[in-house]
mmCIF file with all atom_site columns, C-alpha atoms in Angstrom:
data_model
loop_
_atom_site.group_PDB
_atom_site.id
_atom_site.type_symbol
_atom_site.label_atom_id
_atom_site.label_alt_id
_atom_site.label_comp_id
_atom_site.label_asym_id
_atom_site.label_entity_id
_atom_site.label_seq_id
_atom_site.pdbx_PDB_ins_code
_atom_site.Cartn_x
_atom_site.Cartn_y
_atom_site.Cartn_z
_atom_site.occupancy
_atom_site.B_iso_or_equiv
_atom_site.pdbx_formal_charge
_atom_site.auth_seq_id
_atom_site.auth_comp_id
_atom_site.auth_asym_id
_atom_site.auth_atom_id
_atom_site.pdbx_PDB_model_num
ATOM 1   C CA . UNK A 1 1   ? 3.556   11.716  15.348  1.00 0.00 ? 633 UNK A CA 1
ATOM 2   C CA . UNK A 1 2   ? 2.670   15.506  14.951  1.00 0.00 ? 634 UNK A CA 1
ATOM 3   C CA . UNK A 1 3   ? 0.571   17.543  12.781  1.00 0.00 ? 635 UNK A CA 1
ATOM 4   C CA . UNK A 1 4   ? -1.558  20.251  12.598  1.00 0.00 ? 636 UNK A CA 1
ATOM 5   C CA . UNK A 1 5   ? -5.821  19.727  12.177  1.00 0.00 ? 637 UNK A CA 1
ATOM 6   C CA . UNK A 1 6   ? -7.768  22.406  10.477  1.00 0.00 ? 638 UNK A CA 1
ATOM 7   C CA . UNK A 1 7   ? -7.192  24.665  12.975  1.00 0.00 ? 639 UNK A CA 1
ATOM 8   C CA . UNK A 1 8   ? -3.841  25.119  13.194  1.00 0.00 ? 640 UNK A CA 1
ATOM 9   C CA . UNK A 1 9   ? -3.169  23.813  16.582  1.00 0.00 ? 641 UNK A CA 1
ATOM 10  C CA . UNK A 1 10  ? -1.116  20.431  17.319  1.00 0.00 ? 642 UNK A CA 1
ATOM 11  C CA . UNK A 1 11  ? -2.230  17.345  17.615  1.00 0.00 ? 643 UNK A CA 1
ATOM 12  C CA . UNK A 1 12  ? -0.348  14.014  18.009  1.00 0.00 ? 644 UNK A CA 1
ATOM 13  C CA . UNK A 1 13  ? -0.859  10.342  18.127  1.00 0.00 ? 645 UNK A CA 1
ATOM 14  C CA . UNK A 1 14  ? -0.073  8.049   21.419  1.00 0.00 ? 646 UNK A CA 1
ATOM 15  C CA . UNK A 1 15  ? 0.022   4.816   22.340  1.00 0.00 ? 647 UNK A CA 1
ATOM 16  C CA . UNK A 1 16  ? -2.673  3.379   24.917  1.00 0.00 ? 648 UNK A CA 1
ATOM 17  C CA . UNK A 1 17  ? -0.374  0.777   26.092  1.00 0.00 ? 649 UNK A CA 1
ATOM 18  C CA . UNK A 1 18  ? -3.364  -1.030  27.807  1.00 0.00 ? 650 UNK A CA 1
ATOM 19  C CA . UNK A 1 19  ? -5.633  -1.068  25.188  1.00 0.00 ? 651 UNK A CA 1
ATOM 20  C CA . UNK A 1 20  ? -2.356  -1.990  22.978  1.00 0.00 ? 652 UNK A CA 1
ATOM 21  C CA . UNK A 1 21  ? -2.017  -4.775  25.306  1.00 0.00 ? 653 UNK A CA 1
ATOM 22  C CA . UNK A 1 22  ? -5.692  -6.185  25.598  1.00 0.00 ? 654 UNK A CA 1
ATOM 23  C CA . UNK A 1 23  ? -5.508  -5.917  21.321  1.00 0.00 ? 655 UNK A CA 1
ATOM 24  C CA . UNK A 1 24  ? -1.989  -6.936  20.479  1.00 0.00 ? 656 UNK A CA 1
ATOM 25  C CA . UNK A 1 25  ? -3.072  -10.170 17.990  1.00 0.00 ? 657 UNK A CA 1
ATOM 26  C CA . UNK A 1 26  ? -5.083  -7.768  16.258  1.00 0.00 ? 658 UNK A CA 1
ATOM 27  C CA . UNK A 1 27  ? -2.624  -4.926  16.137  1.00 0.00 ? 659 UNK A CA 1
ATOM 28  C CA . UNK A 1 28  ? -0.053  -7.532  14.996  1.00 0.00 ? 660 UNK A CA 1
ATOM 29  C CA . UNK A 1 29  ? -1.777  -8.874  12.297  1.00 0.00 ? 661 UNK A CA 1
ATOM 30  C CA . UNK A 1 30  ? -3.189  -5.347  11.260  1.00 0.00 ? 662 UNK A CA 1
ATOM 31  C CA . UNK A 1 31  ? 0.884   -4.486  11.584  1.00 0.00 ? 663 UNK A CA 1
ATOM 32  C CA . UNK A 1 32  ? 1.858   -7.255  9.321   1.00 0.00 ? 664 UNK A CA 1
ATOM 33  C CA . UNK A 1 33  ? -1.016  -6.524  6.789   1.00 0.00 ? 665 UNK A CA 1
ATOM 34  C CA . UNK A 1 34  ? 0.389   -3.076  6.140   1.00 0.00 ? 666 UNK A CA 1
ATOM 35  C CA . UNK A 1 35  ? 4.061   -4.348  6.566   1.00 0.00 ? 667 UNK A CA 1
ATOM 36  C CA . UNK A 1 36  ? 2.905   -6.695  3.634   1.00 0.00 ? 668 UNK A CA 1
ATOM 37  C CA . UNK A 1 37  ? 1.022   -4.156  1.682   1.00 0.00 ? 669 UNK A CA 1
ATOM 38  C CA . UNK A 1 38  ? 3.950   -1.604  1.511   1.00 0.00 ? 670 UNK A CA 1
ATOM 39  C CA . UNK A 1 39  ? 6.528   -3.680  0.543   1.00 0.00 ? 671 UNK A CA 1
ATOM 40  C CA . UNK A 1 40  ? 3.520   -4.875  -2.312  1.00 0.00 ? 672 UNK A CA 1
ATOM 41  C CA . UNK A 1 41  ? 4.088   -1.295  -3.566  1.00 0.00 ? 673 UNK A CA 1
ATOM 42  C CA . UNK A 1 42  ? 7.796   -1.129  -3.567  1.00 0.00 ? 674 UNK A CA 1
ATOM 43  C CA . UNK A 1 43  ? 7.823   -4.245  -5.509  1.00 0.00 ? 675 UNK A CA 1
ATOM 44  C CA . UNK A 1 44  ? 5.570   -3.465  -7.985  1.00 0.00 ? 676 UNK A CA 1
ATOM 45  C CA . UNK A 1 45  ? 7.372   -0.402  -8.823  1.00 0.00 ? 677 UNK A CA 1
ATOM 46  C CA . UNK A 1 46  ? 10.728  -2.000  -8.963  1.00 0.00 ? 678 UNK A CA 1
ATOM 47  C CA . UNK A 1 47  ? 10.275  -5.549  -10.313 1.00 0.00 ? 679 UNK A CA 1
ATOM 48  C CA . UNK A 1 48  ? 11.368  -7.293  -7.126  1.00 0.00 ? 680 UNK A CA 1
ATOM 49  C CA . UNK A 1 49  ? 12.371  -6.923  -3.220  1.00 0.00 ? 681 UNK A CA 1
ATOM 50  C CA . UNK A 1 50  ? 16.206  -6.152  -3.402  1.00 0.00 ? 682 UNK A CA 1
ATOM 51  C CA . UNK A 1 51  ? 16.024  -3.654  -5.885  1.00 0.00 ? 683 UNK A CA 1
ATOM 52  C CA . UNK A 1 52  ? 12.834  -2.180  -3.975  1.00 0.00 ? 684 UNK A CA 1
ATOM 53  C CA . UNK A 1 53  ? 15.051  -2.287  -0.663  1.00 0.00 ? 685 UNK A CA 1
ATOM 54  C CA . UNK A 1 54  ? 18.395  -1.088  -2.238  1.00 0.00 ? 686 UNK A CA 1
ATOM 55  C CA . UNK A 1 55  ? 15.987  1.685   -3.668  1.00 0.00 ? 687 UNK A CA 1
ATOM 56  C CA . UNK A 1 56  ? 14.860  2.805   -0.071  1.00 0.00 ? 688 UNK A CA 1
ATOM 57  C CA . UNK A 1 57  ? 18.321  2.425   1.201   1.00 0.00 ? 689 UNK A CA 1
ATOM 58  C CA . UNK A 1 58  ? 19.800  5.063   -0.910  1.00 0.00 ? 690 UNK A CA 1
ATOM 59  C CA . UNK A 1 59  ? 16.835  7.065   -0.615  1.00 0.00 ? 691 UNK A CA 1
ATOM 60  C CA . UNK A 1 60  ? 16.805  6.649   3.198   1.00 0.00 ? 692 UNK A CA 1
ATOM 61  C CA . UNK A 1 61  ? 20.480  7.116   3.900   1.00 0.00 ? 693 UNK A CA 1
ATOM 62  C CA . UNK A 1 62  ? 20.978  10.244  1.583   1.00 0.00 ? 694 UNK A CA 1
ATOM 63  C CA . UNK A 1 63  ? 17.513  12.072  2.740   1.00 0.00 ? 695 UNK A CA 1
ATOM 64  C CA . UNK A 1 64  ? 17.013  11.106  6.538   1.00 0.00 ? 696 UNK A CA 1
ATOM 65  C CA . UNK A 1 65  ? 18.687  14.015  7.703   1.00 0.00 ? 697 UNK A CA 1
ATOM 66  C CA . UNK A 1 66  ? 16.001  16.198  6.216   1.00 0.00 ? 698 UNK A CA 1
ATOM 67  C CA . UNK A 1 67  ? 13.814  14.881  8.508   1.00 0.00 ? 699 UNK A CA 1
ATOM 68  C CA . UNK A 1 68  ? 15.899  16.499  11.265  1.00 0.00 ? 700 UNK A CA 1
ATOM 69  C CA . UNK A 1 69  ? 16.803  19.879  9.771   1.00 0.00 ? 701 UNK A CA 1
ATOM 70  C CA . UNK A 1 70  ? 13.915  20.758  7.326   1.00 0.00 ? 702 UNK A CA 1
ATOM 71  C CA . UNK A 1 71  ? 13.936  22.053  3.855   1.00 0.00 ? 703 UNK A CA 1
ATOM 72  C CA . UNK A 1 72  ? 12.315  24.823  2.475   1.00 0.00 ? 704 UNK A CA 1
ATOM 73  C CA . UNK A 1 73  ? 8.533   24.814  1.505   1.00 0.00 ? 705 UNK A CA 1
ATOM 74  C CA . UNK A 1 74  ? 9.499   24.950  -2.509  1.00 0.00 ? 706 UNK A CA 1
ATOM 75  C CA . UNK A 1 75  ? 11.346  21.184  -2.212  1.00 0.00 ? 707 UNK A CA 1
ATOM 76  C CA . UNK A 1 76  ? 8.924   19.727  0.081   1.00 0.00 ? 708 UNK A CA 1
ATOM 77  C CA . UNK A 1 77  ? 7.255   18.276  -2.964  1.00 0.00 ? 709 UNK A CA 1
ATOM 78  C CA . UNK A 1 78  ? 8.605   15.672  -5.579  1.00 0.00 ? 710 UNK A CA 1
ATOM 79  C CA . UNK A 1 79  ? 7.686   17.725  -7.774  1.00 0.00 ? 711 UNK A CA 1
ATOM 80  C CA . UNK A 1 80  ? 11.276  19.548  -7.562  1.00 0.00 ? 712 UNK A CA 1
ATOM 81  C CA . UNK A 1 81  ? 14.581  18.019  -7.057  1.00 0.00 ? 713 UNK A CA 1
ATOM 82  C CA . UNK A 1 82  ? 16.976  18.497  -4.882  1.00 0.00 ? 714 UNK A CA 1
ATOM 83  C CA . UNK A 1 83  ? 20.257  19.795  -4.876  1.00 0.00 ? 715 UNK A CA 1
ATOM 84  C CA . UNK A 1 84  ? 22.794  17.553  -4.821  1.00 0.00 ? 716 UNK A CA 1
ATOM 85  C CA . UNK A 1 85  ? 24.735  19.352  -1.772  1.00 0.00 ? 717 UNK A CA 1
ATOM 86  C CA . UNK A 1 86  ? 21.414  18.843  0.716   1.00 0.00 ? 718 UNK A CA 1
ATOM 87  C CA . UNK A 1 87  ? 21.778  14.756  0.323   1.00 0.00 ? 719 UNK A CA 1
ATOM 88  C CA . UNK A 1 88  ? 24.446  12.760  2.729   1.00 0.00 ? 720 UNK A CA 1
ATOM 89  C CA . UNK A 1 89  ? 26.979  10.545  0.937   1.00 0.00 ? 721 UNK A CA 1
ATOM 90  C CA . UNK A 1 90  ? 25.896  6.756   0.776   1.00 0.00 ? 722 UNK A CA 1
ATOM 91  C CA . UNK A 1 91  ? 27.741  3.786   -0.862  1.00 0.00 ? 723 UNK A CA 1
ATOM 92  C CA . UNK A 1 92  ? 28.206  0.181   -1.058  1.00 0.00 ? 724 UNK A CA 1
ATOM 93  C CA . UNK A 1 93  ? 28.638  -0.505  2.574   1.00 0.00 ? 725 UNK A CA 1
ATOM 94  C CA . UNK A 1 94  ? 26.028  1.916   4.189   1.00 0.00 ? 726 UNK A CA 1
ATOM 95  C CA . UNK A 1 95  ? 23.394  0.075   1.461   1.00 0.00 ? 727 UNK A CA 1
ATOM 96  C CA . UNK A 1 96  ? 24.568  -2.928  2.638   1.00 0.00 ? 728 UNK A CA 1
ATOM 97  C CA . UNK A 1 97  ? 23.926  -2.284  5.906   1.00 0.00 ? 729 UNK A CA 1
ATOM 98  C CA . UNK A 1 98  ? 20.860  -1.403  5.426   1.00 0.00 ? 730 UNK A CA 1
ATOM 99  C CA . UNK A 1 99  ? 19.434  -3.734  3.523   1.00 0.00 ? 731 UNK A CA 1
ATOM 100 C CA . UNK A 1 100 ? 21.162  -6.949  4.906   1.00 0.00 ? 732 UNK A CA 1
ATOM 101 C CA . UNK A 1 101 ? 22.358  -7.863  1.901   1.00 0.00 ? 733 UNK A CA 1
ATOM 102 C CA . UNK A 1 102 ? 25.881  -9.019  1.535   1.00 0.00 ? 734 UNK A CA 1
ATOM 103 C CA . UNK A 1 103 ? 28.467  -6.558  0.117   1.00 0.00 ? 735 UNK A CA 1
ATOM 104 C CA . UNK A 1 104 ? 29.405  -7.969  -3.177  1.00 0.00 ? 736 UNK A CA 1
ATOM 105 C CA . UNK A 1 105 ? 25.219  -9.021  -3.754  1.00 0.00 ? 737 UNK A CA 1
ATOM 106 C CA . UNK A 1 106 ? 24.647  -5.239  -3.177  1.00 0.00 ? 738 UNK A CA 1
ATOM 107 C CA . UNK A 1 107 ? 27.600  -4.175  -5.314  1.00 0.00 ? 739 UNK A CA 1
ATOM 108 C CA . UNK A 1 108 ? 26.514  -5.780  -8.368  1.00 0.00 ? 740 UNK A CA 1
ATOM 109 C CA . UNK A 1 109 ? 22.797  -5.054  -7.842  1.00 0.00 ? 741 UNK A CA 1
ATOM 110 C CA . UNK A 1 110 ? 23.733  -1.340  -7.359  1.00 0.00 ? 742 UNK A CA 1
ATOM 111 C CA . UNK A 1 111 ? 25.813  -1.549  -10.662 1.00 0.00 ? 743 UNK A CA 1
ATOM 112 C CA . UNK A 1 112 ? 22.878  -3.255  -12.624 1.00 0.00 ? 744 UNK A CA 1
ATOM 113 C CA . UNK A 1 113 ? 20.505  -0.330  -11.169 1.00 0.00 ? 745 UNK A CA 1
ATOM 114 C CA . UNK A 1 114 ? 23.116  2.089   -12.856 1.00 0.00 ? 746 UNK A CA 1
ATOM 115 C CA . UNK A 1 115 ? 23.512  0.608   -15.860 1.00 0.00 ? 747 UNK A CA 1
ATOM 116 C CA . UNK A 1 116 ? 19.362  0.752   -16.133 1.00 0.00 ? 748 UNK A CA 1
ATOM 117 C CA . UNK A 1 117 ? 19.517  4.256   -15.140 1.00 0.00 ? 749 UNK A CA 1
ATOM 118 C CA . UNK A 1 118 ? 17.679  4.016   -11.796 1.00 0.00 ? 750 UNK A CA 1
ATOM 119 C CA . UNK A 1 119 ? 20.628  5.010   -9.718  1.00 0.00 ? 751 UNK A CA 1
ATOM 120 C CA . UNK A 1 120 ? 23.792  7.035   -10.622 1.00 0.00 ? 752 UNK A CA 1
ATOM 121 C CA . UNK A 1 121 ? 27.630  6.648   -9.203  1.00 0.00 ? 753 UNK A CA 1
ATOM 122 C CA . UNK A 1 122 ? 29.403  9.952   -8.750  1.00 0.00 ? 754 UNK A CA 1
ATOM 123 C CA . UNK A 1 123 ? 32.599  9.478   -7.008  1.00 0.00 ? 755 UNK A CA 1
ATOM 124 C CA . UNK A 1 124 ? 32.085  6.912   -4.528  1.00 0.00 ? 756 UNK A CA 1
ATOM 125 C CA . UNK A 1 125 ? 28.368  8.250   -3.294  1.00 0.00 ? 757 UNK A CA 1
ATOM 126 C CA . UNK A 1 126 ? 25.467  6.964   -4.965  1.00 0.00 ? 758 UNK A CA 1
ATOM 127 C CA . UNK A 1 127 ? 21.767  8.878   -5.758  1.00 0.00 ? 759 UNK A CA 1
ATOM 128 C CA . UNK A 1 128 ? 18.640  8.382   -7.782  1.00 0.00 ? 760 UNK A CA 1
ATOM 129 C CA . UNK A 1 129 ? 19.253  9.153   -11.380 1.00 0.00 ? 761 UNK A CA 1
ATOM 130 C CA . UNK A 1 130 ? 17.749  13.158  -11.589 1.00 0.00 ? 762 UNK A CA 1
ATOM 131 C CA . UNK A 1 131 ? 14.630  13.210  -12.638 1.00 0.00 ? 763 UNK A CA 1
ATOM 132 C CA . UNK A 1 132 ? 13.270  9.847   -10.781 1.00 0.00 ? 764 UNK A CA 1
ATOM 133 C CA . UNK A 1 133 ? 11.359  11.667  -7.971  1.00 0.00 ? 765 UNK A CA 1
ATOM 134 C CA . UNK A 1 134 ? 9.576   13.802  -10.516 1.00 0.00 ? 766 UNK A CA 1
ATOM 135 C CA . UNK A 1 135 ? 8.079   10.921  -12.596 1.00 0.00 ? 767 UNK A CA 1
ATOM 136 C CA . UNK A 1 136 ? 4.480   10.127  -12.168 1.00 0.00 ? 768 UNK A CA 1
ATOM 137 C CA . UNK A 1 137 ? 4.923   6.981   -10.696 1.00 0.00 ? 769 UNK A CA 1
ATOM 138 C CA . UNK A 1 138 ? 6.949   8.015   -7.662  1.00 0.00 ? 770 UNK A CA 1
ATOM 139 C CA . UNK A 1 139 ? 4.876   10.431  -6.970  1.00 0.00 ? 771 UNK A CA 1
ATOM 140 C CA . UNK A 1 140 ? 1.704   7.740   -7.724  1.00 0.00 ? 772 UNK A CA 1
ATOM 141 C CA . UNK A 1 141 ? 3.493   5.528   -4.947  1.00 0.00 ? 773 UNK A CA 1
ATOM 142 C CA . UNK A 1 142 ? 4.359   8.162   -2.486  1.00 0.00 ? 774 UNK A CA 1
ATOM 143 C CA . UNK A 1 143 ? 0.226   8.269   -2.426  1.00 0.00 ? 775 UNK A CA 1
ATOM 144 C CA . UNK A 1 144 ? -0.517  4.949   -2.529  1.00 0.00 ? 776 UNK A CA 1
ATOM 145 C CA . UNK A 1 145 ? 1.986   4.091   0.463   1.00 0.00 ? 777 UNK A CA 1
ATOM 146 C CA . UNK A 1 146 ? 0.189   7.375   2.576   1.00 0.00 ? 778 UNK A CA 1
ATOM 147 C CA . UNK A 1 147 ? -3.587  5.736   1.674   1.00 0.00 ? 779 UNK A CA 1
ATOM 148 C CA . UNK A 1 148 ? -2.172  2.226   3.052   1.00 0.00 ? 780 UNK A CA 1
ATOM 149 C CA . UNK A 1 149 ? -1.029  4.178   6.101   1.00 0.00 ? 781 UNK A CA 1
ATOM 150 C CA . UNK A 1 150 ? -3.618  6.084   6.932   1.00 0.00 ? 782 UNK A CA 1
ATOM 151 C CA . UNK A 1 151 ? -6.338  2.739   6.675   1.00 0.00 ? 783 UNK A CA 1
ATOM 152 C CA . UNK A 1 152 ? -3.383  0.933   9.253   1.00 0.00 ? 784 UNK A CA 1
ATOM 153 C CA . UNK A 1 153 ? -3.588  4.354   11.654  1.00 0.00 ? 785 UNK A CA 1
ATOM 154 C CA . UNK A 1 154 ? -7.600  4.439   11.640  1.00 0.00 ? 786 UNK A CA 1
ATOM 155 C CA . UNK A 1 155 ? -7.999  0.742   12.374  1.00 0.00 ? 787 UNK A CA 1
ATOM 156 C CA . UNK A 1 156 ? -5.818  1.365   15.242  1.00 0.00 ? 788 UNK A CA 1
ATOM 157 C CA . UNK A 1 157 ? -7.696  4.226   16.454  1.00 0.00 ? 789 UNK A CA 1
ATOM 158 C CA . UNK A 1 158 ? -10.753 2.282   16.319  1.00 0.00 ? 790 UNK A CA 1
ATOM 159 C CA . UNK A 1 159 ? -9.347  -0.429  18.344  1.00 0.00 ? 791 UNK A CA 1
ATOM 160 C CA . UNK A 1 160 ? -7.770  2.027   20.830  1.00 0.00 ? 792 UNK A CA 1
ATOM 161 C CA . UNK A 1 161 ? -4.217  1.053   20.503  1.00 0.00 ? 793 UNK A CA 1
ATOM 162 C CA . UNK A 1 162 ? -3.770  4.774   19.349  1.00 0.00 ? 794 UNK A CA 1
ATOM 163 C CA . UNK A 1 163 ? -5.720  8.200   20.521  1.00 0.00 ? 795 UNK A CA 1
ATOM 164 C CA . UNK A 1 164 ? -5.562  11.920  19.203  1.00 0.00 ? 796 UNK A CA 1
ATOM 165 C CA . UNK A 1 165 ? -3.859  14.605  21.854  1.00 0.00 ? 797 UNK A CA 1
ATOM 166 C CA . UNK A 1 166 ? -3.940  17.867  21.591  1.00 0.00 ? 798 UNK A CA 1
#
């Protein structure tokens, strides 16, 4: 993981494999705490754990190429959304897939998340209704999920399992 500190020069996270070794029951259970805290959020947003991983799916399979080829400071935030021609296509199957749920269980979840207005159908690819990612409460869980990661990364770098370059 890279970022810049205050200074404007890179630092990143690694691995201390030994020290990952010597603590790996602690770093597994800290692991599972924030594994169980995360999904926590999702659900609590979306009323239960398909619809919170059907959710993620679509945003996951239409966004994770930004990741690679950036966007432009202005829709870095949630605050703005996108335009539909920066998103990949993603339907039935490629939620599916990702979610391990079966085909037809993810078909008719997917339809009952359109019919609430959560997710929208155009042609065969499927999105986030417009306007989702500016509501308070994504934004409100976009936080929350960064505050759970960042107690998970600085118990790690207490126990060593992880140390600052750079």
């Amino acid at each position: 993981m890279m970022s810049e500190d205050g200074a404007g020069s890179m630092v990143r996270l690694v691995t201390d494999t030994q020290a990952a070794d010597a603590k790996s029951r602690l770093i597994g259970i800290r692991i599972a705490m924030l594994t169980l805290r995360l999904r926590n959020n999702w659900n609590q947003m979306f009323g239960d754990t398909d619809t919170a991983a059907i959710v993620l799916a679509v945003v996951a399979i239409a966004s994770e190429r930004l990741m690679r080829s950036g966007l432009s400071s202005e829709l870095e935030t949630l605050a703005l959304p996108l335009p539909k021609g920066v998103l990949a296509h993603c339907n039935i199957s490629s939620i599916a897939a990702a979610t391990g749920l079966n085909r037809e269980t993810t078909r008719r979840k997917v339809d009952q998340l359109i019919h609430k207005g959560l997710l929208v159908k155009e042609d065969s690819s499927i999105r986030l209704a417009p306007g989702f990612t500016q509501q308070q409460a994504a934004m409100s869980l976009v936080t929350a999920q960064l505050d759970e990661l960042r107690r998970a990364v600085n118990d790690l770098l207490r126990m060593g399992a992880l140390t600052v370059q750079g």
